Short mmCIF file of C-alpha atoms and ligand atoms in Angstrom, two decimals:
data_model
loop_
_atom_site.label_atom_id
_atom_site.label_comp_id
_atom_site.label_asym_id
_atom_site.label_seq_id
_atom_site.Cartn_x
_atom_site.Cartn_y
_atom_site.Cartn_z
CA MET A 1 94.37 76.77 47.29
CA VAL A 2 96.95 78.86 45.46
CA LYS A 3 94.61 81.72 44.71
CA PRO A 4 94.07 82.98 48.29
CA ILE A 5 97.81 82.86 48.97
CA LEU A 6 98.50 84.88 45.84
CA LYS A 7 95.89 87.36 47.00
CA LEU A 8 97.58 87.54 50.38
CA ILE A 9 100.94 88.23 48.79
CA THR A 10 99.48 91.11 46.80
CA VAL A 11 97.92 92.60 49.95
CA ALA A 12 101.17 92.21 51.87
CA LYS A 13 103.11 93.85 49.06
CA GLU A 14 100.76 96.82 49.07
CA ALA A 15 101.04 97.24 52.83
CA GLY A 16 104.81 96.93 52.84
CA VAL A 17 106.74 96.65 56.12
CA VAL A 18 104.69 98.06 59.01
CA THR A 19 106.79 96.96 61.97
CA ARG A 20 108.27 99.84 63.90
CA LYS A 21 111.88 99.63 64.99
CA TYR A 22 111.09 101.19 68.34
CA PRO A 23 114.01 100.92 70.75
CA TYR A 24 116.32 101.83 67.88
CA ASP A 25 113.92 104.37 66.43
CA SER A 26 111.64 107.14 67.70
CA PRO A 27 108.42 106.06 69.44
CA LEU A 28 105.02 106.73 67.91
CA LEU A 29 103.89 109.68 70.00
CA THR A 30 100.85 111.69 69.06
CA GLU A 31 100.24 115.35 69.82
CA GLU A 32 97.76 114.53 72.60
CA PHE A 33 99.88 111.94 74.36
CA ARG A 34 100.36 112.54 78.08
CA GLY A 35 103.21 111.02 80.03
CA LYS A 36 104.78 111.55 83.40
CA ILE A 37 104.34 114.95 85.04
CA GLU A 38 107.12 117.22 86.15
CA ILE A 39 106.88 119.60 89.09
CA ASP A 40 108.87 122.81 88.83
CA ALA A 41 110.13 123.20 92.38
CA SER A 42 111.06 126.84 91.88
CA ILE A 43 107.46 127.97 91.39
CA CYS A 44 105.43 125.41 93.35
CA TRP A 45 103.73 126.87 96.44
CA GLY A 46 102.98 123.62 98.21
CA CYS A 47 99.29 124.53 98.30
CA GLY A 48 98.09 120.97 97.75
CA ALA A 49 95.47 121.69 95.08
CA CYS A 50 97.02 119.01 92.86
CA VAL A 51 96.85 116.49 95.71
CA LYS A 52 93.10 117.09 96.06
CA ALA A 53 92.55 116.72 92.32
CA CYS A 54 94.63 113.58 91.80
CA PRO A 55 92.22 110.67 91.32
CA SER A 56 94.72 107.94 92.12
CA ASN A 57 96.61 109.58 94.99
CA ALA A 58 99.81 109.60 93.00
CA LEU A 59 100.45 113.02 94.49
CA THR A 60 100.51 113.09 98.25
CA ILE A 61 101.58 115.49 100.95
CA ARG A 62 103.80 114.41 103.82
CA GLU A 63 103.65 116.82 106.73
CA SER A 64 106.25 116.97 109.42
CA MET A 65 107.17 119.57 112.05
CA ASP A 66 108.81 122.22 109.90
CA VAL A 67 108.65 120.71 106.42
CA ARG A 68 105.89 119.93 103.95
CA GLU A 69 106.85 117.44 101.24
CA LEU A 70 104.94 117.13 98.01
CA VAL A 71 105.54 113.56 96.84
CA TYR A 72 104.82 112.41 93.30
CA PHE A 73 104.87 108.66 92.74
CA ALA A 74 104.85 107.95 89.01
CA GLY A 75 104.11 104.28 89.63
CA ARG A 76 100.57 105.15 90.59
CA CYS A 77 99.99 108.02 88.18
CA ILE A 78 97.42 107.43 85.45
CA PHE A 79 98.69 110.36 83.36
CA CYS A 80 95.34 112.15 83.37
CA GLY A 81 96.76 115.65 83.68
CA ARG A 82 94.20 116.88 86.19
CA CYS A 83 96.92 118.11 88.50
CA ALA A 84 98.30 120.33 85.72
CA ASP A 85 94.79 121.71 85.13
CA VAL A 86 94.21 122.77 88.73
CA CYS A 87 97.69 123.99 89.63
CA PRO A 88 97.34 127.74 90.28
CA THR A 89 100.99 128.49 89.50
CA GLY A 90 101.44 126.28 86.47
CA ALA A 91 104.26 124.44 88.24
CA ILE A 92 103.12 121.09 86.85
CA LYS A 93 103.97 120.27 83.28
CA VAL A 94 102.75 117.14 81.55
CA THR A 95 105.69 115.72 79.66
CA LYS A 96 105.78 113.04 76.99
CA GLU A 97 108.12 110.86 79.04
CA PHE A 98 106.95 107.26 79.22
CA GLU A 99 110.17 105.23 79.41
CA LEU A 100 109.88 104.73 83.13
CA ALA A 101 110.67 101.05 83.49
CA THR A 102 112.79 100.38 86.56
CA GLU A 103 113.62 97.72 89.10
CA GLU A 104 113.35 99.99 92.12
CA LEU A 105 110.07 101.64 93.04
CA GLU A 106 112.07 104.43 94.66
CA ASP A 107 113.21 105.63 91.26
CA LEU A 108 109.66 106.61 90.41
CA GLU A 109 109.42 109.14 93.24
CA GLN A 110 109.79 112.86 92.92
CA VAL A 111 109.84 114.95 96.08
CA VAL A 112 109.54 118.72 96.47
CA ILE A 113 110.49 119.93 99.93
CA HIS A 114 108.87 123.07 101.31
CA ARG A 115 110.13 124.70 104.50
CA LYS A 116 107.32 126.13 106.60
CA VAL A 117 106.94 129.62 108.02
CA LYS A 118 107.65 129.86 111.75
CA CYS A 119 105.19 131.75 113.92
CA PRO A 120 107.07 134.54 115.75
CA ILE A 121 104.84 134.20 118.84
CA CYS A 122 104.49 130.48 119.59
CA GLY A 123 107.24 129.16 117.30
CA LYS A 124 104.96 126.73 115.51
CA HIS A 125 105.56 126.04 111.80
CA PHE A 126 102.36 126.36 109.88
CA VAL A 127 102.40 127.20 106.17
CA PRO A 128 104.87 126.64 103.31
CA GLN A 129 107.05 129.71 102.81
CA PRO A 130 106.18 130.44 99.15
CA LEU A 131 102.46 130.18 99.90
CA GLY A 132 102.80 132.46 102.91
CA ARG A 133 104.73 134.99 100.87
CA TYR A 134 102.11 134.96 98.15
CA VAL A 135 99.26 135.56 100.60
CA CYS A 136 101.24 138.40 102.19
CA GLU A 137 101.81 140.05 98.84
CA LYS A 138 98.14 139.79 97.94
CA CYS A 139 96.94 141.16 101.27
CA ALA A 140 99.53 143.94 101.49
CA LYS A 141 97.56 145.76 98.81
CA GLY A 142 94.59 145.90 101.20
CA GLY A 143 96.89 147.10 103.98
CA VAL A 144 96.54 144.37 106.64
CA PRO A 145 99.87 142.57 106.72
CA THR A 146 100.56 142.98 110.47
CA TYR A 147 99.71 139.49 111.71
CA MET A 148 100.07 137.76 108.39
CA MET A 149 103.06 135.63 109.34
CA VAL A 150 101.55 134.68 112.71
CA CYS A 151 99.94 131.24 112.96
CA PRO A 152 96.12 131.12 112.86
CA GLU A 153 95.76 130.29 116.56
CA CYS A 154 97.99 133.10 117.78
CA ARG A 155 96.32 135.44 115.32
CA ARG A 156 92.97 134.65 116.88
CA LYS A 157 94.27 135.17 120.39
CA VAL A 158 95.92 138.45 119.48
CA GLY A 159 92.75 139.58 117.71
CA VAL A 160 90.57 138.79 120.71
CA LYS A 161 92.95 140.61 123.06
CA LYS A 162 92.89 143.61 120.81
CA MET A 163 89.11 143.58 120.69
CA ILE A 164 88.83 143.39 124.49
CA ARG A 165 91.21 146.31 124.83
CA CYS A 166 89.11 148.34 122.39
CA LYS A 167 85.87 147.54 124.22
CA GLY A 168 87.34 148.16 127.65
CA GLY A 169 88.64 151.54 126.46
CA MET B 1 121.45 73.28 92.31
CA ARG B 2 122.86 76.50 90.97
CA VAL B 3 120.23 78.92 89.81
CA ARG B 4 121.01 80.73 86.61
CA THR B 5 121.23 84.44 87.13
CA PRO B 6 118.82 86.50 85.06
CA ARG B 7 121.76 87.95 83.19
CA ALA B 8 122.47 84.54 81.77
CA LEU B 9 119.16 84.63 79.98
CA LYS B 10 120.66 85.02 76.55
CA ARG B 11 118.15 82.90 74.72
CA SER B 12 114.72 83.86 73.45
CA ILE B 13 112.38 85.10 76.15
CA TRP B 14 109.15 83.19 76.43
CA VAL B 15 106.42 85.17 78.09
CA PHE B 16 103.28 84.17 79.87
CA HIS B 17 100.46 86.69 80.05
CA LEU B 18 99.10 86.77 83.60
CA ASN B 19 96.02 88.94 84.05
CA THR B 20 95.30 89.41 87.74
CA GLY B 21 92.09 91.38 87.44
CA SER B 22 93.12 94.27 85.25
CA CYS B 23 90.66 96.43 83.34
CA ASN B 24 91.96 94.91 80.08
CA ALA B 25 93.56 98.05 78.67
CA CYS B 26 97.03 96.87 79.66
CA ASP B 27 96.25 93.47 78.15
CA ILE B 28 95.30 95.06 74.86
CA GLU B 29 98.63 96.89 74.91
CA ILE B 30 100.40 93.57 75.46
CA LEU B 31 98.62 92.22 72.38
CA ASP B 32 99.87 95.29 70.55
CA VAL B 33 103.42 94.45 71.57
CA LEU B 34 103.10 90.92 70.24
CA ALA B 35 101.30 91.87 67.02
CA PRO B 36 103.28 92.68 63.86
CA PHE B 37 103.14 96.44 64.35
CA MET B 38 105.45 96.53 67.37
CA ASP B 39 106.55 92.92 66.87
CA ALA B 40 108.32 91.86 70.05
CA GLU B 41 109.43 88.69 68.26
CA ARG B 42 112.27 90.81 66.97
CA PHE B 43 113.81 90.15 70.38
CA GLY B 44 112.72 86.55 70.48
CA VAL B 45 109.74 87.28 72.68
CA LYS B 46 107.18 84.56 72.26
CA LEU B 47 103.84 84.11 73.97
CA VAL B 48 103.36 80.71 75.57
CA ALA B 49 100.18 79.18 76.94
CA SER B 50 101.54 77.69 80.14
CA PRO B 51 103.59 79.25 82.94
CA ARG B 52 105.69 76.07 82.98
CA HIS B 53 107.24 77.12 79.68
CA ALA B 54 107.70 80.78 80.52
CA ASP B 55 110.74 82.83 81.48
CA VAL B 56 108.84 86.03 82.10
CA ALA B 57 105.37 86.64 83.49
CA LEU B 58 103.69 89.71 82.04
CA LEU B 59 101.66 90.60 85.10
CA THR B 60 98.83 93.11 84.73
CA GLY B 61 96.21 94.23 87.21
CA PRO B 62 96.10 94.98 90.93
CA ILE B 63 95.76 91.28 92.00
CA THR B 64 92.22 90.90 93.22
CA ARG B 65 91.52 88.65 96.20
CA GLU B 66 89.72 86.25 93.86
CA THR B 67 92.78 85.78 91.64
CA LEU B 68 95.41 85.67 94.39
CA PRO B 69 95.61 81.88 94.86
CA LYS B 70 95.68 81.33 91.11
CA VAL B 71 98.40 83.94 90.65
CA VAL B 72 100.53 82.31 93.35
CA ASN B 73 100.04 78.91 91.71
CA ALA B 74 100.90 80.24 88.26
CA LEU B 75 104.06 81.93 89.48
CA ARG B 76 105.07 78.85 91.45
CA ALA B 77 104.75 76.78 88.26
CA MET B 78 107.31 78.94 86.47
CA PRO B 79 110.86 77.58 86.31
CA ARG B 80 113.77 79.58 87.79
CA PRO B 81 114.97 82.19 87.01
CA ARG B 82 111.55 83.59 87.59
CA LEU B 83 111.24 87.00 85.99
CA VAL B 84 108.25 89.28 86.27
CA LEU B 85 107.34 92.35 84.27
CA ALA B 86 104.74 94.26 86.28
CA ILE B 87 102.82 96.21 83.66
CA GLY B 88 100.60 99.18 84.35
CA ALA B 89 99.99 101.41 87.35
CA CYS B 90 97.81 98.65 88.83
CA ALA B 91 100.55 96.05 88.85
CA VAL B 92 103.20 98.54 90.00
CA SER B 93 101.36 99.89 93.03
CA GLY B 94 97.66 99.17 92.82
CA GLY B 95 97.12 102.23 90.65
CA ILE B 96 93.71 103.75 90.86
CA TRP B 97 92.51 100.80 92.98
CA HIS B 98 95.32 101.06 95.52
CA ASP B 99 92.99 101.48 98.52
CA SER B 100 90.17 99.23 97.36
CA TYR B 101 89.04 96.48 99.74
CA SER B 102 88.98 93.79 97.07
CA VAL B 103 92.56 93.96 95.80
CA ILE B 104 95.98 93.10 97.19
CA GLY B 105 97.28 96.30 95.63
CA GLY B 106 100.13 95.73 93.25
CA PHE B 107 103.15 93.52 92.86
CA PRO B 108 105.23 94.75 95.83
CA ARG B 109 102.57 93.46 98.23
CA LEU B 110 102.16 90.25 96.24
CA LYS B 111 105.91 89.74 96.46
CA LYS B 112 105.69 89.62 100.25
CA ILE B 113 102.90 87.06 100.08
CA LEU B 114 104.94 85.02 97.60
CA GLU B 115 107.97 85.09 99.87
CA GLU B 116 105.86 83.82 102.75
CA ASN B 117 104.76 80.95 100.51
CA GLY B 118 108.30 80.12 99.42
CA VAL B 119 108.05 81.40 95.86
CA VAL B 120 111.18 83.33 94.96
CA ILE B 121 111.06 86.02 92.27
CA ASP B 122 114.51 86.50 90.80
CA ARG B 123 113.96 89.78 89.09
CA VAL B 124 111.12 92.20 88.59
CA VAL B 125 110.87 95.28 86.42
CA TYR B 126 108.06 97.76 86.93
CA VAL B 127 106.49 99.43 83.90
CA PRO B 128 104.26 102.34 84.98
CA GLY B 129 101.51 103.76 82.80
CA CYS B 130 97.76 103.46 82.68
CA PRO B 131 97.75 101.69 80.34
CA ALA B 132 101.46 101.25 79.69
CA ARG B 133 102.20 102.06 76.05
CA PRO B 134 103.43 99.23 73.81
CA GLU B 135 106.71 101.10 73.55
CA ALA B 136 106.92 101.33 77.33
CA ILE B 137 106.42 97.56 77.59
CA ILE B 138 109.14 96.93 75.01
CA TYR B 139 111.38 99.31 76.94
CA GLY B 140 110.59 97.37 80.12
CA LEU B 141 111.46 94.09 78.43
CA ALA B 142 114.71 95.60 77.20
CA VAL B 143 115.55 96.73 80.74
CA LEU B 144 114.62 93.31 82.09
CA VAL B 145 117.02 91.44 79.82
CA GLY B 146 119.72 94.11 80.10
CA LEU B 147 119.46 95.51 76.60
CA LEU B 148 118.86 99.07 77.78
CA LYS B 149 119.62 100.99 80.98
CA LYS B 150 116.85 102.48 83.08
CA LYS B 151 116.38 106.22 82.74
CA VAL B 152 114.43 107.34 85.80
CA ARG B 153 115.98 108.25 89.12
CA LYS B 154 114.55 109.52 92.37
CA GLU B 155 114.45 113.31 92.44
CA VAL B 156 114.41 115.37 95.59
CA LYS B 157 114.20 119.10 95.16
CA GLU B 158 113.94 121.94 97.59
CA ALA B 159 111.33 124.57 96.77
CA GLY B 160 113.27 127.50 95.35
CA GLU B 161 113.56 131.01 96.69
CA ARG B 162 112.16 133.64 94.46
S1 SF4 C 1 98.86 122.68 92.84
FE1 SF4 C 1 100.76 123.45 91.89
S2 SF4 C 1 101.50 124.99 93.36
FE2 SF4 C 1 99.98 123.74 94.47
S3 SF4 C 1 101.20 122.14 95.46
FE3 SF4 C 1 100.54 121.30 93.49
S4 SF4 C 1 102.25 121.79 92.10
FE4 SF4 C 1 102.54 123.07 93.88
S1 SF4 C 2 98.45 113.12 86.03
FE1 SF4 C 2 96.55 112.53 87.13
S2 SF4 C 2 97.14 110.69 88.29
FE2 SF4 C 2 99.05 111.65 87.63
S3 SF4 C 2 99.64 112.94 89.36
FE3 SF4 C 2 98.45 114.24 87.96
S4 SF4 C 2 96.33 114.12 88.72
FE4 SF4 C 2 97.48 112.41 89.65
S1 SF4 C 3 97.01 100.17 84.90
FE1 SF4 C 3 95.21 101.26 84.12
S2 SF4 C 3 94.88 100.41 82.10
FE2 SF4 C 3 96.23 98.98 83.18
S3 SF4 C 3 94.87 97.49 84.09
FE3 SF4 C 3 95.18 99.08 85.61
S4 SF4 C 3 93.48 100.52 85.34
FE4 SF4 C 3 93.60 99.23 83.50
#
């Protein structure tokens, strides 16, 4: 009866104290640990690639008349990091933040607001400004920026009109 | 009868582990919290076998339709103040199953059903993560009993001009 207990005491002595003092001490975070993501609003385009990639719909897009909102809800995020992989601008950073406990679900939201470009012909808002600017810059090299900031529908109409004029002489 | 406010919960916290159809990863993390490595008993947290003895329900999973009546019964059996720690993305908002046909989809929706059935929840703290780390659960417990302050806040940013 005594022998196993003695054995146990020896084992316990060898192991020492293993309990971590967590809230009063640093957490045990490994190199690979992924936590909440952070969206850098200054470089995000509002393209929505991350929304397509997100397996749990933690990232969503809310469209309204002249604004596109990229909404990140950490309460649904599974910390997979796919959004950071697909983001073309590198706006999404995976942080090591995991202390997210809260009483209000609202606290877990992060919203990036994008104003949309206004079409000079029909006045419709159609694409987030940073994305529009990027496309313009890319296409300006090819030399076709004339109708770039016109909405797709108006662009089609204008194109057709132009074509008719050309054909008709 | 005057109901004690959650703040008055100065004694040891007895927890009841309530799995509502989770994938078991969050449950393993709860075991981690209670095992000697993270040792939640430092704060007086003790696992009990019956909801009738519990102060806090550690709720994991997205609440499947099959478990719903049992979950309501278990929570009704808890004495007031009834505290809930919703652990994992599933319990917070349905997580990866949020639009599945077979789940209620997280604690906020369950709370409405509970209210309709006359079961009052005095306080709930959400612990996101899939699974929530043991540290995150301890942090959640600390927030629940008022040991620590919450860190996160809603952020609204306007996309910057270049
Ligand atoms: S993929 Fe990147 S640039 Fe596109 S909307 Fe998401 S965060 Fe913004
Ligand atoms: S980490 Fe995964 S779940 Fe979270 S927002 Fe990114 S893609 Fe979605
Ligand atoms: S939050 Fe993730 S780990 Fe936890 S039960 Fe749900 S799917 Fe499993």
